[in-house]
XYZ file of C-alpha atoms in Angstrom:
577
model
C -2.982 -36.881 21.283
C -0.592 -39.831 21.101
C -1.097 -39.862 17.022
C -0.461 -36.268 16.903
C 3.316 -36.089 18.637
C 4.218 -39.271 16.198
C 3.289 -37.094 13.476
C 6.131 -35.171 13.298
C 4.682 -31.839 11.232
C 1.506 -31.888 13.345
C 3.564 -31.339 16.987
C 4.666 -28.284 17.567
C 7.086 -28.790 19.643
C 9.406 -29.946 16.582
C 11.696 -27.928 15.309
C 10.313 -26.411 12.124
C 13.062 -27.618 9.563
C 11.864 -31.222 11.088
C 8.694 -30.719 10.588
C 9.216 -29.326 7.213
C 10.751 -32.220 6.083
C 8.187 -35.195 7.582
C 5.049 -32.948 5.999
C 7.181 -32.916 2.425
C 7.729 -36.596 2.246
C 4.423 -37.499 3.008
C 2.804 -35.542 -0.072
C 2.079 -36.722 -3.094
C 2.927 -34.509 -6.454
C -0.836 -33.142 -6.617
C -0.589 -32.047 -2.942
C 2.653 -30.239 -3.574
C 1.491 -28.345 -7.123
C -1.735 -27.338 -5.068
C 0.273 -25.563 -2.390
C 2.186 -23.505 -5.020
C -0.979 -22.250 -6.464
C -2.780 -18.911 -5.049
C -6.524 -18.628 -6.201
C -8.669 -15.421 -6.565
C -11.628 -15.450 -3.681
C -14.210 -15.327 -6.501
C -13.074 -19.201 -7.814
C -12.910 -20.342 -4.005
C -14.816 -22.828 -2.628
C -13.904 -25.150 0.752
C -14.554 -27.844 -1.772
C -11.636 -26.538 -3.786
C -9.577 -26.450 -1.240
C -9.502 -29.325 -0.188
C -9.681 -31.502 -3.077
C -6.607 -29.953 -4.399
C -4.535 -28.846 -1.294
C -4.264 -25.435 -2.642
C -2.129 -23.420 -0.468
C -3.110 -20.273 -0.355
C -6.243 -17.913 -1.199
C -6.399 -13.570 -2.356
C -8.379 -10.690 -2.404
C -7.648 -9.630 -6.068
C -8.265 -5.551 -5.319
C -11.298 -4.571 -3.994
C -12.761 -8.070 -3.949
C -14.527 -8.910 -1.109
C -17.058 -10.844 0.665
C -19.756 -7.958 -0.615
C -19.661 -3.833 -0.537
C -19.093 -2.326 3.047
C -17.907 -6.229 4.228
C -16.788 -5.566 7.577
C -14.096 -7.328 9.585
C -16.278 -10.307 10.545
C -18.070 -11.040 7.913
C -14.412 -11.152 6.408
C -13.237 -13.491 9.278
C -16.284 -15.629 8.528
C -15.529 -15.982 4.516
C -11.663 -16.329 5.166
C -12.586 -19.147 8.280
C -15.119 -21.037 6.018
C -12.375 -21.490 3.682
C -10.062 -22.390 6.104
C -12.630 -25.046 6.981
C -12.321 -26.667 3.652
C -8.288 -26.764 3.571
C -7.789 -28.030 7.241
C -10.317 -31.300 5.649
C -7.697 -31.894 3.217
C -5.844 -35.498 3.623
C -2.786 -33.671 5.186
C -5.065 -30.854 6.716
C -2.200 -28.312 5.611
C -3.511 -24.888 6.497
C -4.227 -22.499 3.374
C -3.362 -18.250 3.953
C -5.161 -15.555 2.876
C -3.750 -12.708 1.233
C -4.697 -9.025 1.079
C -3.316 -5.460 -0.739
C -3.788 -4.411 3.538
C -1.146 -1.336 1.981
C -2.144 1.525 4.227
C -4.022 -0.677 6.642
C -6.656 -2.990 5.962
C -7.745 -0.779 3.485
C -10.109 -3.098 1.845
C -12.357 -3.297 4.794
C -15.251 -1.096 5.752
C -14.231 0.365 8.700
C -10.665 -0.337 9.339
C -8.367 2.420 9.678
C -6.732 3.803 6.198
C -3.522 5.231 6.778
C -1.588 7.509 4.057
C 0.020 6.164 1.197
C 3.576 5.445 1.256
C 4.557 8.762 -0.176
C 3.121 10.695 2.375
C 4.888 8.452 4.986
C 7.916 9.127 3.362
C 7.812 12.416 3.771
C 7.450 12.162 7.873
C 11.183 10.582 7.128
C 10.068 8.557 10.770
C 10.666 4.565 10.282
C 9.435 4.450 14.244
C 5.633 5.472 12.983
C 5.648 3.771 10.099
C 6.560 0.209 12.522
C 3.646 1.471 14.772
C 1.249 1.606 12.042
C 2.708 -1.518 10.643
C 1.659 -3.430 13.787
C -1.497 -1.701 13.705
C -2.128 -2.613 10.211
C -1.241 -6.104 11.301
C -4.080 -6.360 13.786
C -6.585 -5.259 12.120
C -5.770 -7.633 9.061
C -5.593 -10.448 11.632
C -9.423 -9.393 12.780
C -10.509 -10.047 9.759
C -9.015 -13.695 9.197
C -6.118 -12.549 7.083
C -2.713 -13.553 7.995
C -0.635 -12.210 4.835
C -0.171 -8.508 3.751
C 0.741 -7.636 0.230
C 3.022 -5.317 2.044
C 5.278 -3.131 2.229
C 6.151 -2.255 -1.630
C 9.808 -0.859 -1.399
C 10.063 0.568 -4.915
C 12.383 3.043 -5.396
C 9.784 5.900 -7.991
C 12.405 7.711 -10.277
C 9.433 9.062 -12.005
C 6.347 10.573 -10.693
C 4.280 9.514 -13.751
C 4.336 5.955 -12.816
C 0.607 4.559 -11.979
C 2.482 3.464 -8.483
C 4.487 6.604 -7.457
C 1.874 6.833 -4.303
C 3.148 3.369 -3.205
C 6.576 4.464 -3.271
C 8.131 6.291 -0.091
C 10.502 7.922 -1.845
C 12.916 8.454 -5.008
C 16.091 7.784 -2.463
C 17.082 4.501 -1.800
C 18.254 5.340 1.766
C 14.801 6.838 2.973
C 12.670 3.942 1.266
C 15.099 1.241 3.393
C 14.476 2.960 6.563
C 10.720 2.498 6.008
C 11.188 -1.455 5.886
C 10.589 -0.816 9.430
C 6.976 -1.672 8.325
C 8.231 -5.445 8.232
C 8.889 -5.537 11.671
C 5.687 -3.676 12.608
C 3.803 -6.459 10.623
C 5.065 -9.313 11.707
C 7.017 -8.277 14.919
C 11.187 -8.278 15.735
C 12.794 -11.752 15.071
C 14.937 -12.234 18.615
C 18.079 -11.588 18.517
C 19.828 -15.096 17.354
C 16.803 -15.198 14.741
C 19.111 -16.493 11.642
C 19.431 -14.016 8.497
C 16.618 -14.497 6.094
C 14.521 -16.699 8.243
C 10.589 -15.991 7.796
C 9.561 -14.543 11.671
C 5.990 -14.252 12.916
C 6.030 -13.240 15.850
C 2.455 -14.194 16.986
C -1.098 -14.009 16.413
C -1.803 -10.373 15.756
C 1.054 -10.388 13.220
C 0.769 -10.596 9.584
C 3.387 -12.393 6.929
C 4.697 -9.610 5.044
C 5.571 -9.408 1.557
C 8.722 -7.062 0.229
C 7.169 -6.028 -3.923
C 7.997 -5.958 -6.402
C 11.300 -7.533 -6.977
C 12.772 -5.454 -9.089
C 13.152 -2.323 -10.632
C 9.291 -1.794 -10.482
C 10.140 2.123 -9.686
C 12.357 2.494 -12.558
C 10.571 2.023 -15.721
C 11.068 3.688 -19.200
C 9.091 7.057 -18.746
C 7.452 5.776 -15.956
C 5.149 3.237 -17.575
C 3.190 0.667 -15.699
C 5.087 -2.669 -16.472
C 7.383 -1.537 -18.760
C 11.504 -1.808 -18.692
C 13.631 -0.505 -16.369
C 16.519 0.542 -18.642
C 19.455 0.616 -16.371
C 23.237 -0.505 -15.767
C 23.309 -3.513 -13.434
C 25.419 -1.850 -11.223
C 22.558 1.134 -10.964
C 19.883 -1.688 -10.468
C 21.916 -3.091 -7.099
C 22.613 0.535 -5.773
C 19.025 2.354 -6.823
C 16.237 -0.478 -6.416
C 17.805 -3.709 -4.729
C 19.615 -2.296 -1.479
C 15.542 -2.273 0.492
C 15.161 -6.088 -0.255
C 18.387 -7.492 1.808
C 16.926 -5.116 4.391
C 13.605 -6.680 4.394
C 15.233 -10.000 4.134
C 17.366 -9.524 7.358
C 14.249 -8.577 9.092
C 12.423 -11.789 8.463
C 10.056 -10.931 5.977
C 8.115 -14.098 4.710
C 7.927 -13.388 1.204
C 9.036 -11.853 -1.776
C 6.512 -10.438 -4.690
C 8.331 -10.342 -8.339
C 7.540 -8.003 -10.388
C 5.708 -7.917 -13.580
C 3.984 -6.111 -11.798
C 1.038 -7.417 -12.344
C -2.001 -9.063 -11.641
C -2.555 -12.387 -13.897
C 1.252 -11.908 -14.970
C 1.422 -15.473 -16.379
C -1.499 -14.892 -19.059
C 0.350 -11.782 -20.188
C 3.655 -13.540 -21.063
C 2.956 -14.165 -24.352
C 0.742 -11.952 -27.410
C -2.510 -12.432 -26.905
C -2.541 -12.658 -23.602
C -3.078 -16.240 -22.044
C -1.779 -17.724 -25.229
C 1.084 -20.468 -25.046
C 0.328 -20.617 -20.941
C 2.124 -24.166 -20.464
C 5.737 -22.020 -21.461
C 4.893 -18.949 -19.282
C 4.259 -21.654 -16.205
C 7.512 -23.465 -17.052
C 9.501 -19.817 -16.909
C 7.922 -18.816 -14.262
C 8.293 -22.029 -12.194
C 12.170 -22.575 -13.490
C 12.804 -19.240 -12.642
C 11.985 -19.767 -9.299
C 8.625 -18.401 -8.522
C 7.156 -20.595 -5.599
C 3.734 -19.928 -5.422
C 2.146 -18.422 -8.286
C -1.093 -15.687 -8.054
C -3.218 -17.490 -10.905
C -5.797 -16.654 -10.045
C -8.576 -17.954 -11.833
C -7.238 -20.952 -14.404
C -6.104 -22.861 -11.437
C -7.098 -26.098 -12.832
C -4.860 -25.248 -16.278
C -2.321 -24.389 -14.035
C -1.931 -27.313 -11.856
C -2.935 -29.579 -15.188
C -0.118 -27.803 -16.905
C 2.431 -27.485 -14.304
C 1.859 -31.588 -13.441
C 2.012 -32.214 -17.336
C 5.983 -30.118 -16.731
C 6.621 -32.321 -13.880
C 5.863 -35.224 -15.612
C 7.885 -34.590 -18.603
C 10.716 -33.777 -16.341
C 10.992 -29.731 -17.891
C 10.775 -29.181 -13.985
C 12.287 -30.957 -12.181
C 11.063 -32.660 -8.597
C 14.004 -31.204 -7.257
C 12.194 -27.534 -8.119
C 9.083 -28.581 -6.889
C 10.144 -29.822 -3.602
C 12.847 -26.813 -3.244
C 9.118 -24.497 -3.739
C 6.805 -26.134 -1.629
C 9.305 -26.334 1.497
C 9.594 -22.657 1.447
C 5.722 -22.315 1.153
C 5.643 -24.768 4.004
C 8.299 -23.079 6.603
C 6.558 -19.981 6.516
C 3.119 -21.613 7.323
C 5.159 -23.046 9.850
C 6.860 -19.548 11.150
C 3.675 -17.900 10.916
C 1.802 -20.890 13.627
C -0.833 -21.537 11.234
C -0.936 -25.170 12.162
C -1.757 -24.361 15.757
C -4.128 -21.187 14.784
C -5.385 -21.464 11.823
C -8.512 -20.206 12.886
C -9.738 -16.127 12.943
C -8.955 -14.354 16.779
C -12.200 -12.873 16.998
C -11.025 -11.199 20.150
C -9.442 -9.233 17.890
C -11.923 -7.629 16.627
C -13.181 -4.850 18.713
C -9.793 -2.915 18.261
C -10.491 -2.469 14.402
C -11.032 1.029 13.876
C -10.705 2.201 17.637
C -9.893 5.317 18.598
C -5.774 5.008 19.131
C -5.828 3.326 16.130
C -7.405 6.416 14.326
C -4.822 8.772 16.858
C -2.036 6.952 15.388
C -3.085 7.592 11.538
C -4.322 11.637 12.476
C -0.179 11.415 13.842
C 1.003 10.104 10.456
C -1.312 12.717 8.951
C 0.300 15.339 10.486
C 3.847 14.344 10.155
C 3.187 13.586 6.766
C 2.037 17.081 5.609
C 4.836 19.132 3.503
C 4.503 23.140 3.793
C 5.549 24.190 0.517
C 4.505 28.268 0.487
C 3.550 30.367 3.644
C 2.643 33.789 2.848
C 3.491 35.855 -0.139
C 6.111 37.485 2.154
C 8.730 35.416 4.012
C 8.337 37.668 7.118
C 4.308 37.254 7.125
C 3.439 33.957 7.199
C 0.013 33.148 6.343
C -0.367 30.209 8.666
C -1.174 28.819 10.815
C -4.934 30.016 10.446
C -6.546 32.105 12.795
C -10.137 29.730 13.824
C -11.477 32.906 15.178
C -12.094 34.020 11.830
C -15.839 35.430 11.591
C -16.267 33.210 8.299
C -14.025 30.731 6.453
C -15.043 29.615 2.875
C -14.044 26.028 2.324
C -13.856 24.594 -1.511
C -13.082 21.895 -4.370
C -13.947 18.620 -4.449
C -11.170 16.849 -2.495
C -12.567 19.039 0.531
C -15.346 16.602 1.269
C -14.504 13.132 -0.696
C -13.236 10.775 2.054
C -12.834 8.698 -1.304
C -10.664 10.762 -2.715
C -8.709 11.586 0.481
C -7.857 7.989 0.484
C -6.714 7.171 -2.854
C -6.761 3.878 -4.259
C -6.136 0.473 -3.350
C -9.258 1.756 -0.553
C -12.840 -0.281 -0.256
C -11.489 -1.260 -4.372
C -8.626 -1.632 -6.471
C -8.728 2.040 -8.101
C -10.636 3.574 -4.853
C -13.867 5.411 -5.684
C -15.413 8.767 -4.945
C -17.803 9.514 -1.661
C -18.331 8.130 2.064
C -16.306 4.625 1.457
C -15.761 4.130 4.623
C -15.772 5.481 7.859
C -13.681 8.797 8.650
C -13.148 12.448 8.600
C -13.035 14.566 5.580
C -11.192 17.859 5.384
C -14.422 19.835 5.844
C -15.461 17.657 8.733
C -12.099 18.523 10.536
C -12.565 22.205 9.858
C -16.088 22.036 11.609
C -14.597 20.535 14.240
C -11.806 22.922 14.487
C -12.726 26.079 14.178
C -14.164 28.469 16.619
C -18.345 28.563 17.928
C -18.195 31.919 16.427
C -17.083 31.364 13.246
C -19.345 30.385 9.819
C -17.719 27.479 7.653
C -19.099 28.016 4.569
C -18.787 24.920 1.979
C -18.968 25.422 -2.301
C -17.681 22.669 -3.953
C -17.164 24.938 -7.246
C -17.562 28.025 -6.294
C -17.917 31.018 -9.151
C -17.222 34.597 -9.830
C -20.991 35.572 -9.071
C -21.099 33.038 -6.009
C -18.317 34.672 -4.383
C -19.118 38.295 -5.268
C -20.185 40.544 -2.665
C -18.861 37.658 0.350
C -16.992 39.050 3.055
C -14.162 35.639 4.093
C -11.770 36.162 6.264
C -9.781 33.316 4.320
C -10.349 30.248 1.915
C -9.364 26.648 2.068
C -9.253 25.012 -0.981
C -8.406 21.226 -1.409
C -7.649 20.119 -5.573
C -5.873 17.329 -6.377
C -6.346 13.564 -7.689
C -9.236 11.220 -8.751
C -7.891 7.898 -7.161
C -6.051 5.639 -9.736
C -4.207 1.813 -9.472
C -1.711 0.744 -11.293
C -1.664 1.160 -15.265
C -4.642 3.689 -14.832
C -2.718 6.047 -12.951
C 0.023 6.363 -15.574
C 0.184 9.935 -16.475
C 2.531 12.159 -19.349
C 1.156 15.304 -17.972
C 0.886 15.689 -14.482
C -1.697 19.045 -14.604
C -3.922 19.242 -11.939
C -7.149 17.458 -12.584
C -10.478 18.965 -12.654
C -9.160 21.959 -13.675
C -8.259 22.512 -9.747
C -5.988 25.250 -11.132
C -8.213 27.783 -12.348
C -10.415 26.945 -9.755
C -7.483 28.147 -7.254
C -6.988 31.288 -9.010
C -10.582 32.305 -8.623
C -10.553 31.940 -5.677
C -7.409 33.350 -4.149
C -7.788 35.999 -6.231
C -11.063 37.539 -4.331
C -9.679 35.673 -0.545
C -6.613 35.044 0.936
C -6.065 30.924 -0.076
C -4.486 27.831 1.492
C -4.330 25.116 -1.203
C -4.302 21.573 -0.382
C -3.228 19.461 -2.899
C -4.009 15.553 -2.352
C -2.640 13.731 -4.539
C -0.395 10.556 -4.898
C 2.470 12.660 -6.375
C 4.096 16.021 -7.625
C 1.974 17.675 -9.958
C 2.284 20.814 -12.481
C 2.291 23.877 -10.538
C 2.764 26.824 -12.851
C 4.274 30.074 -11.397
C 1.293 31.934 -12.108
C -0.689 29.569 -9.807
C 1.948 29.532 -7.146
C 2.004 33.572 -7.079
C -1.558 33.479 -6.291
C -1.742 31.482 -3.288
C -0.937 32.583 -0.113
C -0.287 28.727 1.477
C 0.143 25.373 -0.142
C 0.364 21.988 1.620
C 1.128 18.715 0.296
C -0.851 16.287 1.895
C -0.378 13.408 -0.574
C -3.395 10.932 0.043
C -4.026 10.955 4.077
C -6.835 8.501 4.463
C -9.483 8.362 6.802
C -8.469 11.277 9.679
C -8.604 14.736 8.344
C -8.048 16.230 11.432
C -4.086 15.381 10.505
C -4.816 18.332 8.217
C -6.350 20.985 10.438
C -4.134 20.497 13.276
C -1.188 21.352 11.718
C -2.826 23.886 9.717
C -4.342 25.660 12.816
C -1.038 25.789 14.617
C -2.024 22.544 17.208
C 1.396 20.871 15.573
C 4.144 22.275 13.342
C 4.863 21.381 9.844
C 6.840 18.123 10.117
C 6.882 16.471 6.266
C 9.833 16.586 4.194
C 9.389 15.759 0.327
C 10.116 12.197 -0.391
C 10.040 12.748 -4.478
C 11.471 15.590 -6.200
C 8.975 18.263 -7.173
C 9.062 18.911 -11.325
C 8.909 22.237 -12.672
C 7.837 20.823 -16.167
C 6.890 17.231 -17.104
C 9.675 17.782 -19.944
C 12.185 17.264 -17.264
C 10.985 13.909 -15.716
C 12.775 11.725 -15.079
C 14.392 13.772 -12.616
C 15.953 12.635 -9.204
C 18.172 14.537 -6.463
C 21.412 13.058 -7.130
C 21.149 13.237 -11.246
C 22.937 15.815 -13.826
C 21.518 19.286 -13.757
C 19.276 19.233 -11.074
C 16.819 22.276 -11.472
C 13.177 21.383 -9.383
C 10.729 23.688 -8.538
C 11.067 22.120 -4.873
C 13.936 19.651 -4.157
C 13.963 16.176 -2.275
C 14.011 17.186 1.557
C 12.263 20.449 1.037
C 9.591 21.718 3.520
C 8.966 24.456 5.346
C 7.465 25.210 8.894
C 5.027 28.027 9.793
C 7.551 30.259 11.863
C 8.769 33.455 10.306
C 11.389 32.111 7.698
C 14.998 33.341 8.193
């Protein structure tokens, strides 16, 4: 024990710019280019850890320890690794990092929360720090201590391949939601200094405010494209959440490319004339950069910069102390081991309350009855029988969207939840028959006596670039499939999706209800208790609604503003005025 308190960095009762300073002058260059490099879980070995000091490891999307990997056999990969770094010379703690972006969505059985867009719309920054300490614990169970989290673009056009991860077109609703910092890592005291990185303790997470900047804004909404824009508009539209995040403590900063293996796709083809793209990077201030799988080129190329002074020491010392303070902040020195007490809370049953309450709040009511002074909900569940249909109605997959169990999400029982149909069983009267058709037809529904229909259309999930899309229509042809039906029953349409999409006014004339319920996740009763009267309608649109793609972009505050619905717009199920 005597050793340790000489050792400066290894007592913790130092002050952490002291203890900053002693571990950075007792590393050699090697040490100090490993701890700026991030490797991909599928290249990581304890060896490799180790041997080159490498500071931190990632879940690229979706990867995991194995399909349906639950929280411990997570812990268990994340600890073995750990293993390996703490047997470094040094013993300097590696973190894992994780897309945990609507709770530790990548692992079977944690609780999947809704998108950002749909927590936009409940316009409630004091849920959204709830489920960011919820989120928080449950990454913690599963040995990860840093969330990819929260992304505070700013969409300005709904046919970006991110919109879903946006909360909301206006600036000043998408800053109130950095309130998902603090529920990740907890609230710095009150003399905490500005811009300091704050854990507050072991079931907190590092947090990561992405992607800095202008990620929201690109040229007709492509996927890592250029955000054509006025400096002036760049400060006012998509910088304003990041000081916000900053003066909360948040750990780290993602830039934007935004994307995955940004350094190989610098240059034409991609991965050519890497040695350049590592000295812009680096010179441009990156700290630690996501490789994630040419580490070795990496470090060999980023030592060969070093060493030919075209970055400087200076640079290299000015990175790894910030990588070093916030594994520091975050008590990884003293814990750098997996809480498996932790463990029995993932997926518990306040845990699932809390995301059926974002559910619920999230929901926007944007048509109740074909006249204003009879409202069509909230549904009667003493209805003798209810005809439930389309394929989002029982596809916990698609209810969740991507960036769930993988990077693009996937179709069927991922994970553990409640589909829409599920919740219906559940709430509707003994007396009543729930009849479920996927697609049903002309013939099918001939002759069927329904008191009403609930139909659910909407998205396939989609990441990133393969969610970019000019036309917005509804897929599956979930329009027709709509007018079938409502025009034989009386129809409540739930649209999931990550976004606005094309309603035409034929389609809206048909229906008698239609809820935006954006992408929920795992608790579908959200759905049926607001749409059986339990709640009232809460959600406010966080994202203009289009009439036609030919007038994207199109935000609130730009010239000739004509949406189908506008930012803020929602109705409840009382008798409109």
């Amino acid at each position: 024990m005597g050793d340790m308190i000489d050792i400066v960095y290894k007592n913790e009762n130092e002050p952490i710019e002291a203890r900053v300073k002693d571990l950075l002058s007792r590393m050699t260059l090697k040490e100090k280019l490993g701890q700026m490099t991030q490797i991909d879980r599928s290249v990581a070995t304890p060896d490799v850890l180790r041997d080159l000091c490498i500071g931190s490891v990632l879940s690229g999307g979706g990867s995991k320890p194995f399909v349906n990997a639950t929280s411990v056999d997570w812990a268990d990969m994340v600890d073995g690794l750990q293993k390996g770094a703490l047997e470094s010379r040094l013993g300097i703690p590696m973190f894992y990092g994780s897309d945990a972006v609507h709770g530790n969505n990548n692992v079977y059985g944690a609780t999947v929360f809704p998108h950002n867009v749909g927590l936009g719309a409940t316009r409630d920054p004091e849920l959204v720090e709830r489920i960011g300490a919820v989120t928080a614990l449950e990454t913690r169970a599963s040995g990860v201590q840093y969330a990819f989290a929260p992304c505070v673009a700013v969409c300005r056009d709904p046919r970006w391949g991110r919109c879903y991860e946006s909360y909301s077109e206006d600036t000043q609703i998408v800053r109130k939601m950095t309130s998902l910092v603090t529920g990740l890592q907890g609230k710095p005291p009150q003399d905490h200094p500005n811009g300091y990185p704050y854990v507050a303790g072991r079931n907190n997470v590092m947090a990561c405010a992405k992607h800095f900047v202008g990620d929201g804004g690109t040229d007709k909404g492509k996927n890592e494209g250029n955000t054509i824009i006025s400096y002036e508009d760049l400060e006012r539209i998509h910088m304003l959440p990041y000081p916000d995040c900053i003066s909360k403590g948040v750990c780290t900063v993602m830039a934007s490319y935004s994307n995955w293996e940004a350094l190989d796709r610098f240059y034409d083809p991609h991965g050519s004339n890497y040695r350049s793209a590592v000295l812009t990077a680096v010179n441009a201030g990156i700290d630690m950069v996501m490789v994630p799988f040419r580490y070795q080129l990496f470090l060999d190329d980023l030592a060969y910069l070093v060493e030919s002074g075209e970055v400087s020491m200076t640079r290299i010392d000015d990175a790894v102390e910030r990588i070093l303070r916030v594994k520091f902040a975050a008590r990884l020195f003293e814990h750098p081991m997996t809480d498996r007490s932790l463990l029995d809370a993932v997926g518990s049953k306040p845990h699932r309350e809390l995301a059926r309450e974002a559910v619920r709040k999230s929901l926007v009511l944007l048509k109740n009855g074909k006249d204003p002074k009879k409202p069509f909900l909230p549904l009667d569940r003493n209805a003798k029988r209810v005809l439930v249909a389309g394929k989002h109605a029982d596809d916990l997959g698609y209810q969740c969207g991507g960036w769930t169990a993988t990077w693009e999400g996937s179709s069927g029982r991922i994970t553990i939840g409640t589909t829409i149909l599920d919740a219906v069983r559940e709430a509707i009267g003994d007396n009543a028959e729930v009849v479920y058709e996927e697609n049903p037809t002309t013939e099918s529904l001939s002759g069927q006596d329904f008191s009403y229909a609930i139909v659910a259309v909407g998205e396939a999930p989609y990441a990133e670039s393969t969610g970019d899309n000019s036309e917005l229509t509804i897929p599956f042809k979930g329009d027709e499939l709509l007018k079938l039906v409502a025009a034989k029953i009386p129809t409540l349409a739930i649209l999931i999706s990550g976004r606005p999409l094309l309603l035409e006014p034929s389609l809206l004339e048909s229906l008698d209800a239609l809820v935006a319920a954006w992408l929920p996740g795992t608790e579908g009763n959200g759905i049926t208790d607001v749409v059986f009267g339990d709640y009232e309608f809460h959600g406010r649109l966080p994202v203009s609604w289009f009439k036609s793609v030919d007038q994207l972009p199109m935000n609130a505050y730009g010239n000739s503003y004509d949406p189908l619905f506008p930012l803020g717009y929602g109705l409840t199920s009382k008798v409109q005025p």
